[in-house]
XYZ file of C-alpha atoms in Angstrom:
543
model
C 102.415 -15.336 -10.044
C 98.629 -15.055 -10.553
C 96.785 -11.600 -9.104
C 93.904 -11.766 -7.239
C 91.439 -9.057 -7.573
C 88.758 -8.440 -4.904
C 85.720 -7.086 -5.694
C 83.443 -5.306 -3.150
C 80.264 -7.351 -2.909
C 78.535 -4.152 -3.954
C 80.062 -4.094 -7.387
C 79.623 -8.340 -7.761
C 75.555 -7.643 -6.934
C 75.236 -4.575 -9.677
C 76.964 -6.982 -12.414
C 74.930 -9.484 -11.605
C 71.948 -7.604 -11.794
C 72.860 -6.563 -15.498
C 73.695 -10.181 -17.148
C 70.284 -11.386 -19.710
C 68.615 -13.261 -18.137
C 67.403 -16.454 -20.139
C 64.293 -18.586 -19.835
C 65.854 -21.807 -18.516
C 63.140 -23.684 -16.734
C 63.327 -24.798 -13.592
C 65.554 -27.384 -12.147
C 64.009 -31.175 -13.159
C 61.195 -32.873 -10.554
C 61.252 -36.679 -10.154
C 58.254 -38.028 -11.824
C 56.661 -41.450 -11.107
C 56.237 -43.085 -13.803
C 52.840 -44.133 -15.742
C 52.118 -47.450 -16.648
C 50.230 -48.177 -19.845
C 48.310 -51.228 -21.373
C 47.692 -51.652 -24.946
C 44.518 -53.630 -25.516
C 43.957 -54.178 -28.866
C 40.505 -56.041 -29.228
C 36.551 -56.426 -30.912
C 34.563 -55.272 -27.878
C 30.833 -55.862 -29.821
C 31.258 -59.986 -28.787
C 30.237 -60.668 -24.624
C 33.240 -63.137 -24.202
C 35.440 -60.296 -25.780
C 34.438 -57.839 -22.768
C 34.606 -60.387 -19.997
C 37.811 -61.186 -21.368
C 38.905 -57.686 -21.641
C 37.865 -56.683 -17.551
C 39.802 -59.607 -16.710
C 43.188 -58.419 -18.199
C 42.364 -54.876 -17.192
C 41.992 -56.198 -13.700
C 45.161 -57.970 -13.692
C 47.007 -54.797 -15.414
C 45.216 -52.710 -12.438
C 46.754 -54.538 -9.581
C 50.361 -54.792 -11.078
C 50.102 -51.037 -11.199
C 49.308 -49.691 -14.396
C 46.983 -46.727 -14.321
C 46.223 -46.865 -18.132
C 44.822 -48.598 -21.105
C 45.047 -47.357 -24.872
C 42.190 -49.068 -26.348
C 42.315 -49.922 -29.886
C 38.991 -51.390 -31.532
C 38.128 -51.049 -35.200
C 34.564 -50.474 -34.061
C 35.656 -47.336 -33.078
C 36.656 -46.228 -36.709
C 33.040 -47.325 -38.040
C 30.532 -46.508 -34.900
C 28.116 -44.663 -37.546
C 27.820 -48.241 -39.662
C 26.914 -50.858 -36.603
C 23.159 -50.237 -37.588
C 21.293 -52.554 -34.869
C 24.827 -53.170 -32.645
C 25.234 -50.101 -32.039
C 23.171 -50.245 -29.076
C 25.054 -53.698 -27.652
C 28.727 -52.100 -28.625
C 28.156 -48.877 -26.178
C 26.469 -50.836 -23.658
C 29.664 -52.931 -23.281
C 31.355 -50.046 -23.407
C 29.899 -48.159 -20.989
C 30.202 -51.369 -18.355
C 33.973 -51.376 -19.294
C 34.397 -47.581 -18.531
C 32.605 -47.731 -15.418
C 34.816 -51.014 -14.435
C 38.054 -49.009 -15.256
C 36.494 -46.115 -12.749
C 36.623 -48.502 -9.997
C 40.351 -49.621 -10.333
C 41.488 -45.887 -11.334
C 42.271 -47.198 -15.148
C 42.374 -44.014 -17.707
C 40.722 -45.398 -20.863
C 42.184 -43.700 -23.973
C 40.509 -44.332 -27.077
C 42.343 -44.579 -30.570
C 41.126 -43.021 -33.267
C 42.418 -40.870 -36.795
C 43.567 -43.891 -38.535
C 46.229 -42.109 -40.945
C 48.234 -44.495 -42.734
C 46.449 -48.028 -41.401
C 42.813 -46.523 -42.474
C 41.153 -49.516 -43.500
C 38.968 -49.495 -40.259
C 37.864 -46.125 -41.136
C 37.610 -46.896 -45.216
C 34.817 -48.978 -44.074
C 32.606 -45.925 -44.143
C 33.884 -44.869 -47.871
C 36.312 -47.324 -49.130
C 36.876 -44.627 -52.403
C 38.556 -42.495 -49.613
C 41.343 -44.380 -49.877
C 44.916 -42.597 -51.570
C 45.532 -43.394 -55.001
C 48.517 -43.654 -57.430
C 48.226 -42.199 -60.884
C 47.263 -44.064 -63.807
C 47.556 -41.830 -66.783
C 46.452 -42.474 -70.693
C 45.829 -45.829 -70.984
C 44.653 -47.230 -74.286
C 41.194 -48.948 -74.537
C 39.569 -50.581 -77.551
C 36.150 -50.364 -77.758
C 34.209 -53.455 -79.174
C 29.958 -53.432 -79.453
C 30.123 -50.501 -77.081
C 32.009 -51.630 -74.291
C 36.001 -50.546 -73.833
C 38.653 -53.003 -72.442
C 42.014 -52.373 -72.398
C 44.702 -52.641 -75.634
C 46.643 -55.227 -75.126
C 50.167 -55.307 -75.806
C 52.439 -58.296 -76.602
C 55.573 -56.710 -75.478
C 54.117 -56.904 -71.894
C 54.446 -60.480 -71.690
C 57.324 -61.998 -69.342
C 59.175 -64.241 -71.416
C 59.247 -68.189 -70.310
C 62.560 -67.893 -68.973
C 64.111 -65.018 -67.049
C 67.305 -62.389 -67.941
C 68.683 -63.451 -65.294
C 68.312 -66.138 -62.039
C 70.537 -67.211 -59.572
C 72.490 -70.304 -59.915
C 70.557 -72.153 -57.461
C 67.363 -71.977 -59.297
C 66.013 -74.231 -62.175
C 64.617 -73.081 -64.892
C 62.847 -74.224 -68.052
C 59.560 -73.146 -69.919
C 57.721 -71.224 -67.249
C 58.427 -73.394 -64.359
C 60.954 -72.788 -61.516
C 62.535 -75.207 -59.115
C 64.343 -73.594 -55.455
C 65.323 -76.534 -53.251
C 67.358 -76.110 -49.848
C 69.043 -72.929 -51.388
C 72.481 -71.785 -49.465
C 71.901 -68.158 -50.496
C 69.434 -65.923 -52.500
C 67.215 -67.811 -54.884
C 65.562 -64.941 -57.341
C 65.045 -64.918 -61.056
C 65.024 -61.169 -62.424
C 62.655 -59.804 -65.223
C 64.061 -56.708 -67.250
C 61.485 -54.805 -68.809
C 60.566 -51.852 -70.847
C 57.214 -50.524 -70.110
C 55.022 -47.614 -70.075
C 55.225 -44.641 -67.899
C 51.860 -44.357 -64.920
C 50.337 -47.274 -65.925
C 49.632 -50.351 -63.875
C 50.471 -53.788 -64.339
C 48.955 -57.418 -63.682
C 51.067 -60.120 -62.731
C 49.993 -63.787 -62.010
C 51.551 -66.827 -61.387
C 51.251 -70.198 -59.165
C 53.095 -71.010 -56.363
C 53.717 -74.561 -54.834
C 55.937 -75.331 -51.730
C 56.668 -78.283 -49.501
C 58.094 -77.944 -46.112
C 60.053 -74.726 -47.293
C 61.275 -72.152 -44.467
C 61.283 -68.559 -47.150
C 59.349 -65.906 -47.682
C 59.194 -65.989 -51.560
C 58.491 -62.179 -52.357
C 57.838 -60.328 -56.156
C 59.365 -56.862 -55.890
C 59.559 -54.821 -58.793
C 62.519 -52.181 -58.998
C 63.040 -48.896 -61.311
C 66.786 -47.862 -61.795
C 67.189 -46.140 -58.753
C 66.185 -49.483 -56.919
C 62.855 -47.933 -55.450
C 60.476 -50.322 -54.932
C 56.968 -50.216 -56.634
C 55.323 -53.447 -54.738
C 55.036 -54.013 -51.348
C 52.205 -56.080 -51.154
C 52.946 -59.834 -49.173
C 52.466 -62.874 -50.787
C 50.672 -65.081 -47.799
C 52.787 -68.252 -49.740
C 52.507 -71.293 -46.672
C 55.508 -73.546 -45.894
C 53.516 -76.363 -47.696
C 50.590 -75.782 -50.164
C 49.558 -77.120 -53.260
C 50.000 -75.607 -56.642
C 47.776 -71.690 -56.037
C 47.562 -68.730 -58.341
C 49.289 -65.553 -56.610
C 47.494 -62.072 -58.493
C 49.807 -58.883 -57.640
C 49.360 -55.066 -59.182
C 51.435 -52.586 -59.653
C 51.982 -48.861 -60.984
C 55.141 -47.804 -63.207
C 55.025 -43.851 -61.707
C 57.422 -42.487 -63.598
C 59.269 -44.974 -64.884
C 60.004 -47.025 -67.543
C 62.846 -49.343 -67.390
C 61.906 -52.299 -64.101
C 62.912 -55.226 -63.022
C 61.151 -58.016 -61.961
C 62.558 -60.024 -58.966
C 60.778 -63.265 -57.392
C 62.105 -65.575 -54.944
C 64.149 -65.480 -51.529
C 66.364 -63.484 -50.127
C 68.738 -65.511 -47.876
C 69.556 -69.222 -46.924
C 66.460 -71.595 -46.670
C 65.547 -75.216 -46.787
C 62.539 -77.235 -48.248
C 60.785 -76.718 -51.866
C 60.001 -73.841 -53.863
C 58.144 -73.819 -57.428
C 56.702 -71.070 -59.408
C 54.976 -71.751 -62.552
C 53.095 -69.989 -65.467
C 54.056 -66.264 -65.170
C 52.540 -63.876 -66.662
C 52.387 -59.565 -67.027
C 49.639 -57.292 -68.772
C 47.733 -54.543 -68.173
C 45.373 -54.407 -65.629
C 42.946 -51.996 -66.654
C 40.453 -50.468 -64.285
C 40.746 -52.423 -61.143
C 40.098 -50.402 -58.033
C 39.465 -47.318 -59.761
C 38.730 -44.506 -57.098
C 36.374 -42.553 -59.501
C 35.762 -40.014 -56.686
C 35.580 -36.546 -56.703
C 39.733 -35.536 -56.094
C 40.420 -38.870 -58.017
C 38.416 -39.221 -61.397
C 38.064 -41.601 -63.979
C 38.715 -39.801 -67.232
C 38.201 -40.774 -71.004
C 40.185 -37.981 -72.880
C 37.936 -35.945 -75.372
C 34.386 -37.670 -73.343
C 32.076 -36.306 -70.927
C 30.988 -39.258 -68.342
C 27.422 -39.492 -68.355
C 27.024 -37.947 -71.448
C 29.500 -40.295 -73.443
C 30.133 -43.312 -71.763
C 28.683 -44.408 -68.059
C 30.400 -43.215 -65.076
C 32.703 -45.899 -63.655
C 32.147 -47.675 -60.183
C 33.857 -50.660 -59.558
C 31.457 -52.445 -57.287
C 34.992 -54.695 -55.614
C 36.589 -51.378 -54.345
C 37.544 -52.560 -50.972
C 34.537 -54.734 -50.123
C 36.008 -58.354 -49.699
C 35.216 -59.987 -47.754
C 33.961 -56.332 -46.090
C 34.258 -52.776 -46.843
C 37.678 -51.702 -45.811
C 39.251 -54.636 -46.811
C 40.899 -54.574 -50.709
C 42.028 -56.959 -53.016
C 45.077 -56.239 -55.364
C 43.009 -57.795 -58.398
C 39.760 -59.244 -59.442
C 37.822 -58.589 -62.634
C 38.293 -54.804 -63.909
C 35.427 -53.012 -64.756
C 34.266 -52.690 -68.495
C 33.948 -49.039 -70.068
C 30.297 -48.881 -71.459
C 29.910 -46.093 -73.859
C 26.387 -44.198 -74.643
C 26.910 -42.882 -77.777
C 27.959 -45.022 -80.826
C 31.883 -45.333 -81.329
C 32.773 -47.509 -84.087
C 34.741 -50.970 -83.388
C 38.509 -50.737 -83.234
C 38.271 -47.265 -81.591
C 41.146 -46.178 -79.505
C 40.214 -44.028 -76.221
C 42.594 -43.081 -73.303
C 41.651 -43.518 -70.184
C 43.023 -42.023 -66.556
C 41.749 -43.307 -62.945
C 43.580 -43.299 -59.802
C 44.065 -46.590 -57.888
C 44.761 -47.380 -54.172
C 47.723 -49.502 -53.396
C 47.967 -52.482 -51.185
C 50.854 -52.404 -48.711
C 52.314 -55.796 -46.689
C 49.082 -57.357 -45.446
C 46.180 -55.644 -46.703
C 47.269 -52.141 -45.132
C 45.732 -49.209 -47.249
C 46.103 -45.458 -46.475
C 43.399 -42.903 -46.632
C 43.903 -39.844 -48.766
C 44.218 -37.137 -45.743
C 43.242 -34.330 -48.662
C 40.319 -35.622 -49.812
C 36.174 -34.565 -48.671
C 35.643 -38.073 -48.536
C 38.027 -38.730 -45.450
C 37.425 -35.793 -43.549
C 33.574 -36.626 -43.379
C 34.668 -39.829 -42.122
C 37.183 -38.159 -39.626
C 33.834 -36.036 -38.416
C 31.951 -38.575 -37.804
C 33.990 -40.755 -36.453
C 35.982 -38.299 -33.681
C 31.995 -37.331 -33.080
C 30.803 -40.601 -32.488
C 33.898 -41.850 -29.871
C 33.725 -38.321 -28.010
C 30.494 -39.054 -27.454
C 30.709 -42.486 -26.116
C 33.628 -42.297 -24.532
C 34.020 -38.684 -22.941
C 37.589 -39.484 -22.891
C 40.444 -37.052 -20.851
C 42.828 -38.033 -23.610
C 42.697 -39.445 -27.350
C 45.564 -41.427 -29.598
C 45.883 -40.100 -33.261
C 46.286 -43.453 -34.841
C 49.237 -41.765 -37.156
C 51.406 -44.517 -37.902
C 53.515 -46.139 -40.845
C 51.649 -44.034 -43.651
C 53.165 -45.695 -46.376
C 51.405 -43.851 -49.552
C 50.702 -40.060 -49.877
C 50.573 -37.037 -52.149
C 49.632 -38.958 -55.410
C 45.708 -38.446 -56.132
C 44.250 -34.594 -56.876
C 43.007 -34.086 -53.631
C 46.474 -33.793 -52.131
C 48.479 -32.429 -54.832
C 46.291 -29.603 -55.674
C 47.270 -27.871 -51.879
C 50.517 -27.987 -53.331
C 52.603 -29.063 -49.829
C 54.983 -31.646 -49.118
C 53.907 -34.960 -47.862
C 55.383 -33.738 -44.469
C 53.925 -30.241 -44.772
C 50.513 -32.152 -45.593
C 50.647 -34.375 -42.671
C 51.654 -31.703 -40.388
C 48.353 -30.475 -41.674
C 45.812 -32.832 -41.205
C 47.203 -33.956 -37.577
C 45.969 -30.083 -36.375
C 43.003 -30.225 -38.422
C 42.236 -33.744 -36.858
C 43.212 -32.202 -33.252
C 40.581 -29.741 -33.236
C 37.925 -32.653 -34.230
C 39.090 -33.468 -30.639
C 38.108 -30.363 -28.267
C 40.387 -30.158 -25.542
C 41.234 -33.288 -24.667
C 45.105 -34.332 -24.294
C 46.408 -36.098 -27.046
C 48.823 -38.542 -27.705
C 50.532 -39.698 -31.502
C 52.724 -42.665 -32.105
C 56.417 -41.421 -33.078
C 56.904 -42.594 -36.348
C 55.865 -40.213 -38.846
C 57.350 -37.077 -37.222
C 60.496 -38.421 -36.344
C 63.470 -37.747 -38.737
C 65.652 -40.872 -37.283
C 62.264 -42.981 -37.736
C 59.610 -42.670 -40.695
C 59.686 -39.290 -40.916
C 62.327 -38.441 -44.181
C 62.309 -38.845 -47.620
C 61.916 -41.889 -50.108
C 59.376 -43.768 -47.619
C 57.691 -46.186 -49.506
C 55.278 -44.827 -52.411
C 54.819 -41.379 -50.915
C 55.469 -39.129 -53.462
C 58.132 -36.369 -51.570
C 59.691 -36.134 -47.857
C 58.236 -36.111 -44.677
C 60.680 -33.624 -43.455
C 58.953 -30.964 -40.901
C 55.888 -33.339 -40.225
C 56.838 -32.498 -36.501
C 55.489 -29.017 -37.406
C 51.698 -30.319 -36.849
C 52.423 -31.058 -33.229
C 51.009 -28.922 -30.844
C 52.674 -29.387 -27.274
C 49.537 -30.598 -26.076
C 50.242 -34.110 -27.988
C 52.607 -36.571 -25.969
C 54.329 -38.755 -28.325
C 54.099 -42.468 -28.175
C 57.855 -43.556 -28.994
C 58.423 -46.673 -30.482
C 61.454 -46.220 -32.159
C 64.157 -48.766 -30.394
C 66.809 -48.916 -32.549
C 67.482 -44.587 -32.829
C 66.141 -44.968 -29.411
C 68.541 -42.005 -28.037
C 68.349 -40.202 -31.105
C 64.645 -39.553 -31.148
C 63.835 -39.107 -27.415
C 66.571 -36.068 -27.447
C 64.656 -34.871 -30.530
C 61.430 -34.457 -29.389
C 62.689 -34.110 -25.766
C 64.679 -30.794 -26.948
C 61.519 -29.358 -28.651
C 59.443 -29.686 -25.397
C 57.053 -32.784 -26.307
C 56.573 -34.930 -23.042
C 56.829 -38.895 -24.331
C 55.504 -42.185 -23.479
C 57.894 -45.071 -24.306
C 55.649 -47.836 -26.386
C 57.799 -50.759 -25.385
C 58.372 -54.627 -25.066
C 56.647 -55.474 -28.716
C 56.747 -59.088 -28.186
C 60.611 -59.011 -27.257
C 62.607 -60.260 -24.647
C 62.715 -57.824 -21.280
C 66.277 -56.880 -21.593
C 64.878 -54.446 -24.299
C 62.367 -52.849 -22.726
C 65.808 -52.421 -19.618
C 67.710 -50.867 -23.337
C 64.607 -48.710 -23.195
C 64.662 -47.476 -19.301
C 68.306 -46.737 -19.520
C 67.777 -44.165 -22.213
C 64.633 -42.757 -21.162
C 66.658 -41.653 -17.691
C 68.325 -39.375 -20.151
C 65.649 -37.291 -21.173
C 63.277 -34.762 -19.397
C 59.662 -35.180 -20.285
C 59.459 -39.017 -20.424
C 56.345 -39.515 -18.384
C 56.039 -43.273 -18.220
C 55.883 -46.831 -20.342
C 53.559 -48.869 -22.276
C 53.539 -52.355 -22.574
C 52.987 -53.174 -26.096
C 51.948 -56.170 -27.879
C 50.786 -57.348 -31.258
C 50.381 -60.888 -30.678
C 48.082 -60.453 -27.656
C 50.927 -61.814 -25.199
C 50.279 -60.570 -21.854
C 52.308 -63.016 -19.594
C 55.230 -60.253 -18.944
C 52.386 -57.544 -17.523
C 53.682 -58.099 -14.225
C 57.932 -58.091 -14.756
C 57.525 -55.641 -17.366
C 55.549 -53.318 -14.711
C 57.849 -54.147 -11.953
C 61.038 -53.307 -14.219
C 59.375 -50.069 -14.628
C 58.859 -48.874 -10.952
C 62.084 -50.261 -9.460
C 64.703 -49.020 -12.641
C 62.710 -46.059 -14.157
C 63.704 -42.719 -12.637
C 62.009 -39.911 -14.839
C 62.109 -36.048 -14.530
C 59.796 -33.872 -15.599
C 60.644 -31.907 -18.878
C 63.437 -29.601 -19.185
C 62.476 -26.996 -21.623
C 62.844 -26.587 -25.489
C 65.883 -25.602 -26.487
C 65.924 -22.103 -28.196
């Protein structure tokens, strides 16, 4: 039989009054939920900004109180020399538009990791990988680089899959069931960087043919796409890339997966590349061991350093740049030469070195010029995907991680800012996202990233498929969120989205988000939103 003990009310009150007392916060508030726009657009043209009050009108009425405006003008105000003056003025119409139909304009800036807008200013800003000690003949003064026979791919590969024909340089893929790759094995030479070439012809065919290039522990050291057509005549395909520090890689072309139509690949070919894209900044030299440049040979530019077909932009290869010596070597001479090189990612992405003078002059003057323009209550910190990092001097000598370095340049960048709120896309600083270790070429982990984030940033979450995973995460550390959703896909995922952001305290409202310009579903997306969405407001980090 259990025993029942009453206490005198007295006694219950005086316990009470003697239990620690923690620092829950209060109970949860219903929250209604914001509605955003992403507008991705060029506002310099006059159709652009007609265009671009039209859709924020529509957004307006449907309920969405604001726009994240995303304009590579904004990355490169200092450079519009004459349209300058017709850029703000359309600006400053568009703002005072927005006023009128209570829109919240928040400009995007602090391109880290897609920094080609902001490379326009300085493309030798850019983050490059090491190339260390390559040999360079020099012949009546000038130095090109040694070549080596053993470089050469041979005319027909180790290995291929059965489906693909083979003979004498020339490869035949036609309606494959299954991958369709022929493999290179090669033995090369530790940090330096390698040309490849070949032609590619296709008729009617449905695959992405792709050239990765894998060490031993199957990291990949090329990402750049090949923009191969379903149908196109015979065209030569030039692709870089660095060894790091490896030796032993293999060479794959082809397709992954089933596909149908006609594939050919001709005329392959590997040497080195020699000095293509060389930085030759301070932070990322170009170096002739035992020389002085200036004194013993002429300092090295490379005129093509992203500057087709505009500064910002880079190509993987064109002509490299000859050595030119100033003092007499004899012919046959043998120098070494080091330079740093900037990568080229999927379609033309390349990342600015976040350590370097060179971008944080550009980060000045940039964050100066949109304050000023703008007057903004809130900036985005364009942090996003940043794909290479922690290779050049600039960002090895501080001697952090990639994540510890990235956690550093998103407060520096935030004080560039004032006190403005400020918003970050997820990505980088979330472990179930982009934010971990072996990420592309970045040379460590981005573990601890979320260590740069002040509470004052509200994170931008895109990441659908750990969707639960990473709103707890940031929702347990006390960062309010934004959920960047639809992305081109059906509504039933921006519902997945809604169902899991009822989950979290802190989630303060949804973007509709598009990269193909698609703004038919501004309307059901919005109206999804405000009849299934049922926030609270945050609930406290957890201790």
């Amino acid at each position: 039989m259990r025993r029942y003990i009453f206490w005198p009310i007295s006694v219950m009150l005086a316990a009470a009054l003697m239990l620690p007392i923690h620092s829950y916060s209060a109970a949860p508030k219903p929250i209604t939920p914001q509605l955003w726009l992403y507008d991705a657009t060029n506002l310099l043209p006059s159709a652009n900004v007609a265009a671009t009050r039209s859709l924020w009108h529509r957004a307006a009425m449907c309920g969405y109180n604001h726009i994240l405006l995303s304009d590579s003008k904004l990355a490169h105000l200092h450079w519009l020399g004459p349209m300058r003056a017709i850029y703000q003025r359309h600006v400053r119409a568009l703002l005072a538009y927005a006023a009128t139909v209570h829109l919240k304009v928040v400009p995007s800036v602090c391109e880290i990791g897609y920094s080609n807008d902001l490379l326009f200013g300085d493309p030798t800003a850019a983050e490059g990988l090491p190339v260390r000690h390559v040999a360079f003949v020099v012949n009546g003064q000038i130095g090109r680089v040694k070549p080596d026979s053993s470089d050469e791919l041979p005319a027909v590969p180790q290995w291929h899959d059965a489906v693909v024909q083979v003979y004498n340089r020339h490869a035949t893929i036609s309606n494959n069931r299954g991958n369709a790759r022929m493999v290179f094995d090669k033995l090369l030479q530790r940090w330096h960087v390698y040309h490849v070439s070949f032609f590619v012809r296709t008729h009617n065919y449905t695959g992405h043919p792709k050239l990765r290039v894998f060490t031993r522990a199957m990291m990949n050291l090329q990402y750049e796409r090949l923009d191969i057509k379903a149908t196109q005549a015979w065209r030569r395909y030039d692709v870089v890339f660095d060894t790091l520090n490896h030796r032993h890689v293999k060479l794959y072309f082809g397709v992954w997966g089933s596909h149908t139509g006609l594939l050919q690949l001709k005329d392959w070919h590997m040497q080195l590349a020699g000095l293509v894209n060389s930085l030759s900044r301070p932070g990322a030299p170009t170096t002739v061991l035992g020389l002085v440049a200036g004194r013993d040979y002429v300092p090295v530019v490379d005129p093509n350093l992203g500057n087709h077909p505009w500064p910002g932009e880079y190509q993987s290869w064109h002509k490299p740049v000859d050595l030119h010596f100033l003092k007499p070597l004899p012919n046959g001479t043998v120098v070494y030469v080091s330079w740093y090189y900037p990568p080229i990612v999927y379609d033309g992405q390349v990342a600015a070195c976040i350590g370097s003078h060179a971008f944080w002059r550009l980060a000045r003057r940039e964050a100066t010029s949109v304050r000023n323009l703008f007057h903004a209550h809130a900036y985005m910190l364009a942090i996003d995907e940043c794909r290479v990092l922690d290779w050049d001097p600039s960002c090895v000598a501080r001697r952090q991680s990639p994540g510890q370095l990235l956690a550093w340049a998103t407060r520096r960048y935030s004080k560039l800012l004032g006190n403005s709120a400020l918003y970050t896309w997820s990505d980088m600083f979330d472990p179930y996202h982009n934010a971990h270790d072996h990420y592309y070429l970045v040379n460590g982990s981005y573990a601890d990233s979320w260590c740069g984030l002040s509470h004052r940033i509200i994170i931008m979450n895109w990441n659908y498929g750990q969707r639960d995973k990473s709103l707890a995460f940031f929702a347990d550390r006390g960062y309010r969120q934004i959920i960047a959703a639809y992305y081109d896909q059906p509504l039933s995922a921006t519902a997945a989205w809604i169902k899991s952001a009822n989950q979290f305290g802190g989630v303060m409202g949804f973007m509709y988000t598009t990269w193909q310009g698609n703004y038919r579903e501004i309307k059901p997306f919005a109206q999804m939103v405000q009849q299934k969405a049922h926030l609270q407001s945050p609930r406290g980090a957890k201790p």
